[in-house]
């Protein structure tokens, strides 16, 4: 068995600070999105990626590549967004086997309404703490 | 309504890189702990905080202050660790109203056995990517 390579104190502090900071940041971002828009952070990310795509729609596989969530959870999250009318599934016009996820007008409206509060949270707990 | 203050491109890239990086890192750390020790990252953190405490035990409230998880989830996580024999609840000798969580010998053994792999993961995906 190889001997354990422990972290130096400095490395350990950096790691613990990172864990603590990222958990606090996640919590702030989640809380704002849930309270103001009834969305999880993962759902928010999906709406965001779709809004940036041409025609506000993306092949499911392409969407999966832009968010880190595993494919099985993505399907579940899309189902939930579809049930709330924020996303719809659309057949690809050029490839009938392909399915796109597309932002609905209600999804676009939810995104616009929520963006200012979300950006304020990201600023307060991330951007404003960074130097360029 | 105040106008939305959008992020600059640079701020936006920093935020998206951070989200992506932190999700990938979480996934690596979670996967290693689940596969090698059957522990979630939150459970691993609890065992770690207890192992550093005098006599390897901490008042529940003090433990709650050292990990970021909300109190209700901490109780649930401790229950699961107690059920697996890794943690035990102990009455505080000085304050009979107080309850400590303490690491069991099995908990200590699990922590020791898992530490090398966990540290290797933290090194590979975090420490080795940082400059001092």
PDB file of C-alpha atoms in Angstrom:
ATOM      1  CA  UNK A   1       0.000   0.000   0.000  1.00  0.00           C
ATOM      2  CA  UNK A   2       1.368   3.401  -0.955  1.00  0.00           C
ATOM      3  CA  UNK A   3       1.782   5.889   1.890  1.00  0.00           C
ATOM      4  CA  UNK A   4      -0.942   8.519   2.085  1.00  0.00           C
ATOM      5  CA  UNK A   5       0.163  11.885   0.689  1.00  0.00           C
ATOM      6  CA  UNK A   6      -1.518  14.311   3.078  1.00  0.00           C
ATOM      7  CA  UNK A   7      -2.281  17.870   2.011  1.00  0.00           C
ATOM      8  CA  UNK A   8      -0.153  20.717   3.297  1.00  0.00           C
ATOM      9  CA  UNK A   9      -1.897  23.106   5.694  1.00  0.00           C
ATOM     10  CA  UNK A  10      -2.173  25.668   2.924  1.00  0.00           C
ATOM     11  CA  UNK A  11      -3.673  23.171   0.462  1.00  0.00           C
ATOM     12  CA  UNK A  12      -6.057  21.957   3.126  1.00  0.00           C
ATOM     13  CA  UNK A  13      -7.192  25.493   3.951  1.00  0.00           C
ATOM     14  CA  UNK A  14      -7.732  26.226   0.262  1.00  0.00           C
ATOM     15  CA  UNK A  15      -9.825  23.075  -0.147  1.00  0.00           C
ATOM     16  CA  UNK A  16     -11.958  23.693   2.950  1.00  0.00           C
ATOM     17  CA  UNK A  17     -12.469  27.349   1.968  1.00  0.00           C
ATOM     18  CA  UNK A  18     -13.502  26.259  -1.474  1.00  0.00           C
ATOM     19  CA  UNK A  19     -15.996  23.662  -0.170  1.00  0.00           C
ATOM     20  CA  UNK A  20     -17.461  26.096   2.326  1.00  0.00           C
ATOM     21  CA  UNK A  21     -17.648  28.950  -0.161  1.00  0.00           C
ATOM     22  CA  UNK A  22     -19.174  26.876  -2.924  1.00  0.00           C
ATOM     23  CA  UNK A  23     -21.813  25.441  -0.586  1.00  0.00           C
ATOM     24  CA  UNK A  24     -22.793  28.888   0.675  1.00  0.00           C
ATOM     25  CA  UNK A  25     -22.909  30.232  -2.874  1.00  0.00           C
ATOM     26  CA  UNK A  26     -25.053  27.299  -4.054  1.00  0.00           C
ATOM     27  CA  UNK A  27     -27.406  27.878  -1.177  1.00  0.00           C
ATOM     28  CA  UNK A  28     -27.843  31.602  -1.933  1.00  0.00           C
ATOM     29  CA  UNK A  29     -28.398  30.986  -5.636  1.00  0.00           C
ATOM     30  CA  UNK A  30     -30.850  28.119  -5.020  1.00  0.00           C
ATOM     31  CA  UNK A  31     -32.803  30.081  -2.457  1.00  0.00           C
ATOM     32  CA  UNK A  32     -33.229  33.123  -4.682  1.00  0.00           C
ATOM     33  CA  UNK A  33     -34.343  31.037  -7.667  1.00  0.00           C
ATOM     34  CA  UNK A  34     -36.789  28.953  -5.634  1.00  0.00           C
ATOM     35  CA  UNK A  35     -38.344  31.928  -3.888  1.00  0.00           C
ATOM     36  CA  UNK A  36     -38.554  34.250  -6.876  1.00  0.00           C
ATOM     37  CA  UNK A  37     -39.199  31.809  -9.711  1.00  0.00           C
ATOM     38  CA  UNK A  38     -39.997  28.356  -8.271  1.00  0.00           C
ATOM     39  CA  UNK A  39     -36.991  26.962 -10.146  1.00  0.00           C
ATOM     40  CA  UNK A  40     -34.026  24.867  -9.083  1.00  0.00           C
ATOM     41  CA  UNK A  41     -30.591  26.031 -10.199  1.00  0.00           C
ATOM     42  CA  UNK A  42     -30.456  23.089 -12.653  1.00  0.00           C
ATOM     43  CA  UNK A  43     -33.803  24.145 -14.164  1.00  0.00           C
ATOM     44  CA  UNK A  44     -32.605  27.720 -14.409  1.00  0.00           C
ATOM     45  CA  UNK A  45     -29.489  26.574 -16.268  1.00  0.00           C
ATOM     46  CA  UNK A  46     -31.609  24.635 -18.773  1.00  0.00           C
ATOM     47  CA  UNK A  47     -33.802  27.668 -19.491  1.00  0.00           C
ATOM     48  CA  UNK A  48     -30.675  29.803 -19.865  1.00  0.00           C
ATOM     49  CA  UNK A  49     -28.946  27.463 -22.311  1.00  0.00           C
ATOM     50  CA  UNK A  50     -32.132  27.212 -24.410  1.00  0.00           C
ATOM     51  CA  UNK A  51     -32.587  31.000 -24.466  1.00  0.00           C
ATOM     52  CA  UNK A  52     -29.095  31.448 -25.941  1.00  0.00           C
ATOM     53  CA  UNK A  53     -29.614  28.884 -28.719  1.00  0.00           C
ATOM     54  CA  UNK A  54     -30.784  29.784 -32.244  1.00  0.00           C
ATOM     55  CA  UNK A  55     -34.623  29.755 -32.241  1.00  0.00           C
ATOM     56  CA  UNK A  56     -34.398  29.074 -28.506  1.00  0.00           C
ATOM     57  CA  UNK A  57     -34.259  25.318 -29.003  1.00  0.00           C
ATOM     58  CA  UNK A  58     -31.619  22.620 -28.772  1.00  0.00           C
ATOM     59  CA  UNK A  59     -31.333  18.933 -29.556  1.00  0.00           C
ATOM     60  CA  UNK A  60     -31.534  17.044 -26.244  1.00  0.00           C
ATOM     61  CA  UNK A  61     -28.014  15.666 -26.727  1.00  0.00           C
ATOM     62  CA  UNK A  62     -26.572  19.132 -27.393  1.00  0.00           C
ATOM     63  CA  UNK A  63     -28.326  20.495 -24.308  1.00  0.00           C
ATOM     64  CA  UNK A  64     -26.910  17.591 -22.260  1.00  0.00           C
ATOM     65  CA  UNK A  65     -23.417  18.608 -23.432  1.00  0.00           C
ATOM     66  CA  UNK A  66     -23.861  22.186 -22.223  1.00  0.00           C
ATOM     67  CA  UNK A  67     -24.981  21.394 -18.719  1.00  0.00           C
ATOM     68  CA  UNK A  68     -23.061  19.024 -16.520  1.00  0.00           C
ATOM     69  CA  UNK A  69     -26.081  17.056 -15.230  1.00  0.00           C
ATOM     70  CA  UNK A  70     -26.208  13.387 -16.221  1.00  0.00           C
ATOM     71  CA  UNK A  71     -28.595  12.505 -19.049  1.00  0.00           C
ATOM     72  CA  UNK A  72     -31.147  10.645 -16.879  1.00  0.00           C
ATOM     73  CA  UNK A  73     -31.640  13.653 -14.618  1.00  0.00           C
ATOM     74  CA  UNK A  74     -31.879  15.994 -17.594  1.00  0.00           C
ATOM     75  CA  UNK A  75     -34.851  14.048 -18.960  1.00  0.00           C
ATOM     76  CA  UNK A  76     -36.562  14.316 -15.578  1.00  0.00           C
ATOM     77  CA  UNK A  77     -35.857  18.042 -15.328  1.00  0.00           C
ATOM     78  CA  UNK A  78     -37.168  18.667 -18.845  1.00  0.00           C
ATOM     79  CA  UNK A  79     -40.331  16.691 -17.953  1.00  0.00           C
ATOM     80  CA  UNK A  80     -40.896  18.985 -14.996  1.00  0.00           C
ATOM     81  CA  UNK A  81     -40.344  22.115 -17.096  1.00  0.00           C
ATOM     82  CA  UNK A  82     -42.692  20.781 -19.800  1.00  0.00           C
ATOM     83  CA  UNK A  83     -45.378  20.065 -17.172  1.00  0.00           C
ATOM     84  CA  UNK A  84     -45.167  23.702 -16.079  1.00  0.00           C
ATOM     85  CA  UNK A  85     -45.384  24.982 -19.649  1.00  0.00           C
ATOM     86  CA  UNK A  86     -41.908  26.546 -19.648  1.00  0.00           C
ATOM     87  CA  UNK A  87     -40.368  24.153 -22.173  1.00  0.00           C
ATOM     88  CA  UNK A  88     -41.813  22.062 -25.003  1.00  0.00           C
ATOM     89  CA  UNK A  89     -40.475  19.081 -26.885  1.00  0.00           C
ATOM     90  CA  UNK A  90     -40.376  19.603 -30.653  1.00  0.00           C
ATOM     91  CA  UNK A  91     -39.520  17.242 -33.467  1.00  0.00           C
ATOM     92  CA  UNK A  92     -36.452  18.290 -35.428  1.00  0.00           C
ATOM     93  CA  UNK A  93     -37.649  19.504 -38.886  1.00  0.00           C
ATOM     94  CA  UNK A  94     -34.528  18.118 -40.611  1.00  0.00           C
ATOM     95  CA  UNK A  95     -34.156  14.841 -38.743  1.00  0.00           C
ATOM     96  CA  UNK A  96     -37.392  13.150 -37.762  1.00  0.00           C
ATOM     97  CA  UNK A  97     -35.651  10.903 -35.258  1.00  0.00           C
ATOM     98  CA  UNK A  98     -34.339  13.922 -33.361  1.00  0.00           C
ATOM     99  CA  UNK A  99     -36.117  15.670 -30.515  1.00  0.00           C
ATOM    100  CA  UNK A 100     -35.413  19.251 -29.513  1.00  0.00           C
ATOM    101  CA  UNK A 101     -36.259  21.011 -26.288  1.00  0.00           C
ATOM    102  CA  UNK A 102     -37.550  24.525 -26.924  1.00  0.00           C
ATOM    103  CA  UNK A 103     -38.286  27.480 -24.690  1.00  0.00           C
ATOM    104  CA  UNK A 104     -42.004  28.439 -24.675  1.00  0.00           C
ATOM    105  CA  UNK A 105     -43.142  32.088 -24.459  1.00  0.00           C
ATOM    106  CA  UNK A 106     -43.973  31.402 -20.791  1.00  0.00           C
ATOM    107  CA  UNK A 107     -40.427  30.058 -20.320  1.00  0.00           C
ATOM    108  CA  UNK A 108     -38.959  33.193 -21.901  1.00  0.00           C
ATOM    109  CA  UNK A 109     -41.140  35.387 -19.680  1.00  0.00           C
ATOM    110  CA  UNK A 110     -40.097  33.489 -16.536  1.00  0.00           C
ATOM    111  CA  UNK A 111     -36.442  33.847 -17.499  1.00  0.00           C
ATOM    112  CA  UNK A 112     -36.759  37.614 -18.099  1.00  0.00           C
ATOM    113  CA  UNK A 113     -38.653  38.187 -14.873  1.00  0.00           C
ATOM    114  CA  UNK A 114     -36.126  36.197 -12.831  1.00  0.00           C
ATOM    115  CA  UNK A 115     -32.887  37.400 -14.418  1.00  0.00           C
ATOM    116  CA  UNK A 116     -32.448  40.654 -12.468  1.00  0.00           C
ATOM    117  CA  UNK A 117     -32.717  38.975  -9.061  1.00  0.00           C
ATOM    118  CA  UNK A 118     -30.524  36.081 -10.129  1.00  0.00           C
ATOM    119  CA  UNK A 119     -27.851  38.412 -11.497  1.00  0.00           C
ATOM    120  CA  UNK A 120     -27.968  40.498  -8.319  1.00  0.00           C
ATOM    121  CA  UNK A 121     -27.329  37.307  -6.311  1.00  0.00           C
ATOM    122  CA  UNK A 122     -24.484  36.202  -8.585  1.00  0.00           C
ATOM    123  CA  UNK A 123     -22.975  39.679  -8.294  1.00  0.00           C
ATOM    124  CA  UNK A 124     -23.266  39.920  -4.539  1.00  0.00           C
ATOM    125  CA  UNK A 125     -21.897  36.439  -3.812  1.00  0.00           C
ATOM    126  CA  UNK A 126     -19.469  35.889  -6.676  1.00  0.00           C
ATOM    127  CA  UNK A 127     -18.686  38.586  -9.238  1.00  0.00           C
ATOM    128  CA  UNK A 128     -18.178  41.435  -6.771  1.00  0.00           C
ATOM    129  CA  UNK A 129     -15.757  39.282  -4.772  1.00  0.00           C
ATOM    130  CA  UNK A 130     -13.467  38.660  -7.750  1.00  0.00           C
ATOM    131  CA  UNK A 131     -10.767  40.853  -9.180  1.00  0.00           C
ATOM    132  CA  UNK A 132     -10.505  40.849 -13.008  1.00  0.00           C
TER     133      UNK A 132
ATOM    134  CA  UNK B   1     -38.516  48.796 -11.893  1.00  0.00           C
ATOM    135  CA  UNK B   2     -34.752  49.216 -11.912  1.00  0.00           C
ATOM    136  CA  UNK B   3     -32.991  48.367 -15.166  1.00  0.00           C
ATOM    137  CA  UNK B   4     -31.282  44.974 -15.187  1.00  0.00           C
ATOM    138  CA  UNK B   5     -27.513  45.197 -14.694  1.00  0.00           C
ATOM    139  CA  UNK B   6     -26.255  42.501 -17.030  1.00  0.00           C
ATOM    140  CA  UNK B   7     -22.876  40.868 -16.451  1.00  0.00           C
ATOM    141  CA  UNK B   8     -19.960  41.775 -18.696  1.00  0.00           C
ATOM    142  CA  UNK B   9     -18.754  38.990 -21.011  1.00  0.00           C
ATOM    143  CA  UNK B  10     -15.772  38.438 -18.761  1.00  0.00           C
ATOM    144  CA  UNK B  11     -17.902  38.218 -15.606  1.00  0.00           C
ATOM    145  CA  UNK B  12     -20.297  35.886 -17.370  1.00  0.00           C
ATOM    146  CA  UNK B  13     -17.488  33.603 -18.521  1.00  0.00           C
ATOM    147  CA  UNK B  14     -16.050  33.531 -15.002  1.00  0.00           C
ATOM    148  CA  UNK B  15     -19.440  32.598 -13.568  1.00  0.00           C
ATOM    149  CA  UNK B  16     -20.145  29.867 -16.127  1.00  0.00           C
ATOM    150  CA  UNK B  17     -16.617  28.450 -15.711  1.00  0.00           C
ATOM    151  CA  UNK B  18     -17.085  28.416 -11.986  1.00  0.00           C
ATOM    152  CA  UNK B  19     -20.466  26.634 -12.187  1.00  0.00           C
ATOM    153  CA  UNK B  20     -19.150  24.092 -14.651  1.00  0.00           C
ATOM    154  CA  UNK B  21     -15.933  23.499 -12.743  1.00  0.00           C
ATOM    155  CA  UNK B  22     -17.611  23.177  -9.377  1.00  0.00           C
ATOM    156  CA  UNK B  23     -20.188  20.713 -10.729  1.00  0.00           C
ATOM    157  CA  UNK B  24     -17.512  18.536 -12.306  1.00  0.00           C
ATOM    158  CA  UNK B  25     -15.445  18.652  -9.128  1.00  0.00           C
ATOM    159  CA  UNK B  26     -18.467  17.743  -6.974  1.00  0.00           C
ATOM    160  CA  UNK B  27     -19.194  14.852  -9.263  1.00  0.00           C
ATOM    161  CA  UNK B  28     -15.654  13.446  -9.085  1.00  0.00           C
ATOM    162  CA  UNK B  29     -15.496  13.768  -5.310  1.00  0.00           C
ATOM    163  CA  UNK B  30     -18.971  12.241  -4.823  1.00  0.00           C
ATOM    164  CA  UNK B  31     -18.233   9.357  -7.141  1.00  0.00           C
ATOM    165  CA  UNK B  32     -14.974   8.429  -5.437  1.00  0.00           C
ATOM    166  CA  UNK B  33     -16.531   8.550  -1.958  1.00  0.00           C
ATOM    167  CA  UNK B  34     -19.589   6.534  -2.983  1.00  0.00           C
ATOM    168  CA  UNK B  35     -17.604   3.865  -4.779  1.00  0.00           C
ATOM    169  CA  UNK B  36     -14.789   3.484  -2.275  1.00  0.00           C
ATOM    170  CA  UNK B  37     -16.597   4.132   1.012  1.00  0.00           C
ATOM    171  CA  UNK B  38     -20.368   4.173   0.417  1.00  0.00           C
ATOM    172  CA  UNK B  39     -20.449   7.748   1.742  1.00  0.00           C
ATOM    173  CA  UNK B  40     -21.900  10.976   0.397  1.00  0.00           C
ATOM    174  CA  UNK B  41     -19.653  14.031   0.445  1.00  0.00           C
ATOM    175  CA  UNK B  42     -21.804  15.492   3.251  1.00  0.00           C
ATOM    176  CA  UNK B  43     -21.352  12.309   5.315  1.00  0.00           C
ATOM    177  CA  UNK B  44     -17.620  12.382   4.658  1.00  0.00           C
ATOM    178  CA  UNK B  45     -17.464  15.968   5.890  1.00  0.00           C
ATOM    179  CA  UNK B  46     -19.257  15.030   9.111  1.00  0.00           C
ATOM    180  CA  UNK B  47     -16.812  12.180   9.815  1.00  0.00           C
ATOM    181  CA  UNK B  48     -13.919  14.539   9.048  1.00  0.00           C
ATOM    182  CA  UNK B  49     -15.103  17.289  11.401  1.00  0.00           C
ATOM    183  CA  UNK B  50     -15.682  14.759  14.198  1.00  0.00           C
ATOM    184  CA  UNK B  51     -12.230  13.207  13.708  1.00  0.00           C
ATOM    185  CA  UNK B  52     -10.569  16.606  14.228  1.00  0.00           C
ATOM    186  CA  UNK B  53     -12.489  17.392  17.433  1.00  0.00           C
ATOM    187  CA  UNK B  54     -11.129  16.652  20.937  1.00  0.00           C
ATOM    188  CA  UNK B  55     -12.145  13.079  21.848  1.00  0.00           C
ATOM    189  CA  UNK B  56     -13.592  12.803  18.326  1.00  0.00           C
ATOM    190  CA  UNK B  57     -16.952  14.160  19.424  1.00  0.00           C
ATOM    191  CA  UNK B  58     -18.841  17.414  19.031  1.00  0.00           C
ATOM    192  CA  UNK B  59     -22.049  18.921  20.314  1.00  0.00           C
ATOM    193  CA  UNK B  60     -24.660  18.735  17.532  1.00  0.00           C
ATOM    194  CA  UNK B  61     -24.903  22.530  17.390  1.00  0.00           C
ATOM    195  CA  UNK B  62     -21.128  22.940  17.109  1.00  0.00           C
ATOM    196  CA  UNK B  63     -21.011  20.346  14.331  1.00  0.00           C
ATOM    197  CA  UNK B  64     -23.825  22.178  12.545  1.00  0.00           C
ATOM    198  CA  UNK B  65     -21.706  25.348  12.665  1.00  0.00           C
ATOM    199  CA  UNK B  66     -18.740  23.637  11.007  1.00  0.00           C
ATOM    200  CA  UNK B  67     -20.567  22.183   8.067  1.00  0.00           C
ATOM    201  CA  UNK B  68     -22.795  24.303   5.901  1.00  0.00           C
ATOM    202  CA  UNK B  69     -25.722  21.853   5.699  1.00  0.00           C
ATOM    203  CA  UNK B  70     -28.972  23.039   7.286  1.00  0.00           C
ATOM    204  CA  UNK B  71     -29.801  21.578  10.722  1.00  0.00           C
ATOM    205  CA  UNK B  72     -32.690  19.364   9.553  1.00  0.00           C
ATOM    206  CA  UNK B  73     -30.528  17.575   6.994  1.00  0.00           C
ATOM    207  CA  UNK B  74     -27.699  17.196   9.511  1.00  0.00           C
ATOM    208  CA  UNK B  75     -30.001  15.238  11.855  1.00  0.00           C
ATOM    209  CA  UNK B  76     -30.971  12.965   8.981  1.00  0.00           C
ATOM    210  CA  UNK B  77     -27.342  12.442   7.946  1.00  0.00           C
ATOM    211  CA  UNK B  78     -26.286  11.652  11.509  1.00  0.00           C
ATOM    212  CA  UNK B  79     -29.162   9.131  11.744  1.00  0.00           C
ATOM    213  CA  UNK B  80     -27.853   7.383   8.657  1.00  0.00           C
ATOM    214  CA  UNK B  81     -24.287   7.326  10.002  1.00  0.00           C
ATOM    215  CA  UNK B  82     -25.519   6.016  13.375  1.00  0.00           C
ATOM    216  CA  UNK B  83     -27.492   3.254  11.606  1.00  0.00           C
ATOM    217  CA  UNK B  84     -24.268   2.155   9.898  1.00  0.00           C
ATOM    218  CA  UNK B  85     -22.315   2.174  13.149  1.00  0.00           C
ATOM    219  CA  UNK B  86     -19.944   4.961  12.061  1.00  0.00           C
ATOM    220  CA  UNK B  87     -21.203   7.593  14.524  1.00  0.00           C
ATOM    221  CA  UNK B  88     -22.884   7.370  17.916  1.00  0.00           C
ATOM    222  CA  UNK B  89     -24.914   9.854  19.901  1.00  0.00           C
ATOM    223  CA  UNK B  90     -23.556  10.470  23.410  1.00  0.00           C
ATOM    224  CA  UNK B  91     -24.905  12.487  26.300  1.00  0.00           C
ATOM    225  CA  UNK B  92     -22.666  15.391  27.273  1.00  0.00           C
ATOM    226  CA  UNK B  93     -21.067  14.533  30.660  1.00  0.00           C
ATOM    227  CA  UNK B  94     -21.168  18.182  31.797  1.00  0.00           C
ATOM    228  CA  UNK B  95     -24.557  19.189  30.490  1.00  0.00           C
ATOM    229  CA  UNK B  96     -27.211  16.507  30.598  1.00  0.00           C
ATOM    230  CA  UNK B  97     -29.420  18.359  28.134  1.00  0.00           C
ATOM    231  CA  UNK B  98     -26.679  18.340  25.511  1.00  0.00           C
ATOM    232  CA  UNK B  99     -26.148  15.617  22.927  1.00  0.00           C
ATOM    233  CA  UNK B 100     -22.828  15.018  21.212  1.00  0.00           C
ATOM    234  CA  UNK B 101     -22.157  13.119  18.019  1.00  0.00           C
ATOM    235  CA  UNK B 102     -19.031  10.977  18.327  1.00  0.00           C
ATOM    236  CA  UNK B 103     -16.987   8.972  15.872  1.00  0.00           C
ATOM    237  CA  UNK B 104     -17.034   5.194  16.590  1.00  0.00           C
ATOM    238  CA  UNK B 105     -13.958   2.985  16.025  1.00  0.00           C
ATOM    239  CA  UNK B 106     -15.666   1.777  12.815  1.00  0.00           C
ATOM    240  CA  UNK B 107     -16.101   5.420  11.741  1.00  0.00           C
ATOM    241  CA  UNK B 108     -12.428   6.112  12.405  1.00  0.00           C
ATOM    242  CA  UNK B 109     -11.442   3.010  10.422  1.00  0.00           C
ATOM    243  CA  UNK B 110     -13.670   4.009   7.479  1.00  0.00           C
ATOM    244  CA  UNK B 111     -12.173   7.490   7.462  1.00  0.00           C
ATOM    245  CA  UNK B 112      -8.583   6.145   7.482  1.00  0.00           C
ATOM    246  CA  UNK B 113      -9.285   3.628   4.756  1.00  0.00           C
ATOM    247  CA  UNK B 114     -10.966   6.232   2.526  1.00  0.00           C
ATOM    248  CA  UNK B 115      -8.621   9.180   3.071  1.00  0.00           C
ATOM    249  CA  UNK B 116      -5.898   8.238   0.542  1.00  0.00           C
ATOM    250  CA  UNK B 117      -8.348   7.902  -2.366  1.00  0.00           C
ATOM    251  CA  UNK B 118     -10.239  11.032  -1.382  1.00  0.00           C
ATOM    252  CA  UNK B 119      -7.032  13.055  -1.105  1.00  0.00           C
ATOM    253  CA  UNK B 120      -5.860  11.746  -4.469  1.00  0.00           C
ATOM    254  CA  UNK B 121      -9.144  12.968  -6.000  1.00  0.00           C
ATOM    255  CA  UNK B 122      -8.912  16.367  -4.311  1.00  0.00           C
ATOM    256  CA  UNK B 123      -5.324  16.676  -5.535  1.00  0.00           C
ATOM    257  CA  UNK B 124      -6.071  15.661  -9.102  1.00  0.00           C
ATOM    258  CA  UNK B 125      -9.131  17.872  -9.534  1.00  0.00           C
ATOM    259  CA  UNK B 126      -8.366  20.803  -7.265  1.00  0.00           C
ATOM    260  CA  UNK B 127      -5.030  21.182  -5.467  1.00  0.00           C
ATOM    261  CA  UNK B 128      -2.800  20.356  -8.439  1.00  0.00           C
ATOM    262  CA  UNK B 129      -4.663  22.923 -10.563  1.00  0.00           C
ATOM    263  CA  UNK B 130      -3.964  25.792  -8.150  1.00  0.00           C
ATOM    264  CA  UNK B 131      -0.877  27.915  -7.824  1.00  0.00           C
ATOM    265  CA  UNK B 132       0.102  28.831  -4.232  1.00  0.00           C
TER     266      UNK B 132
END
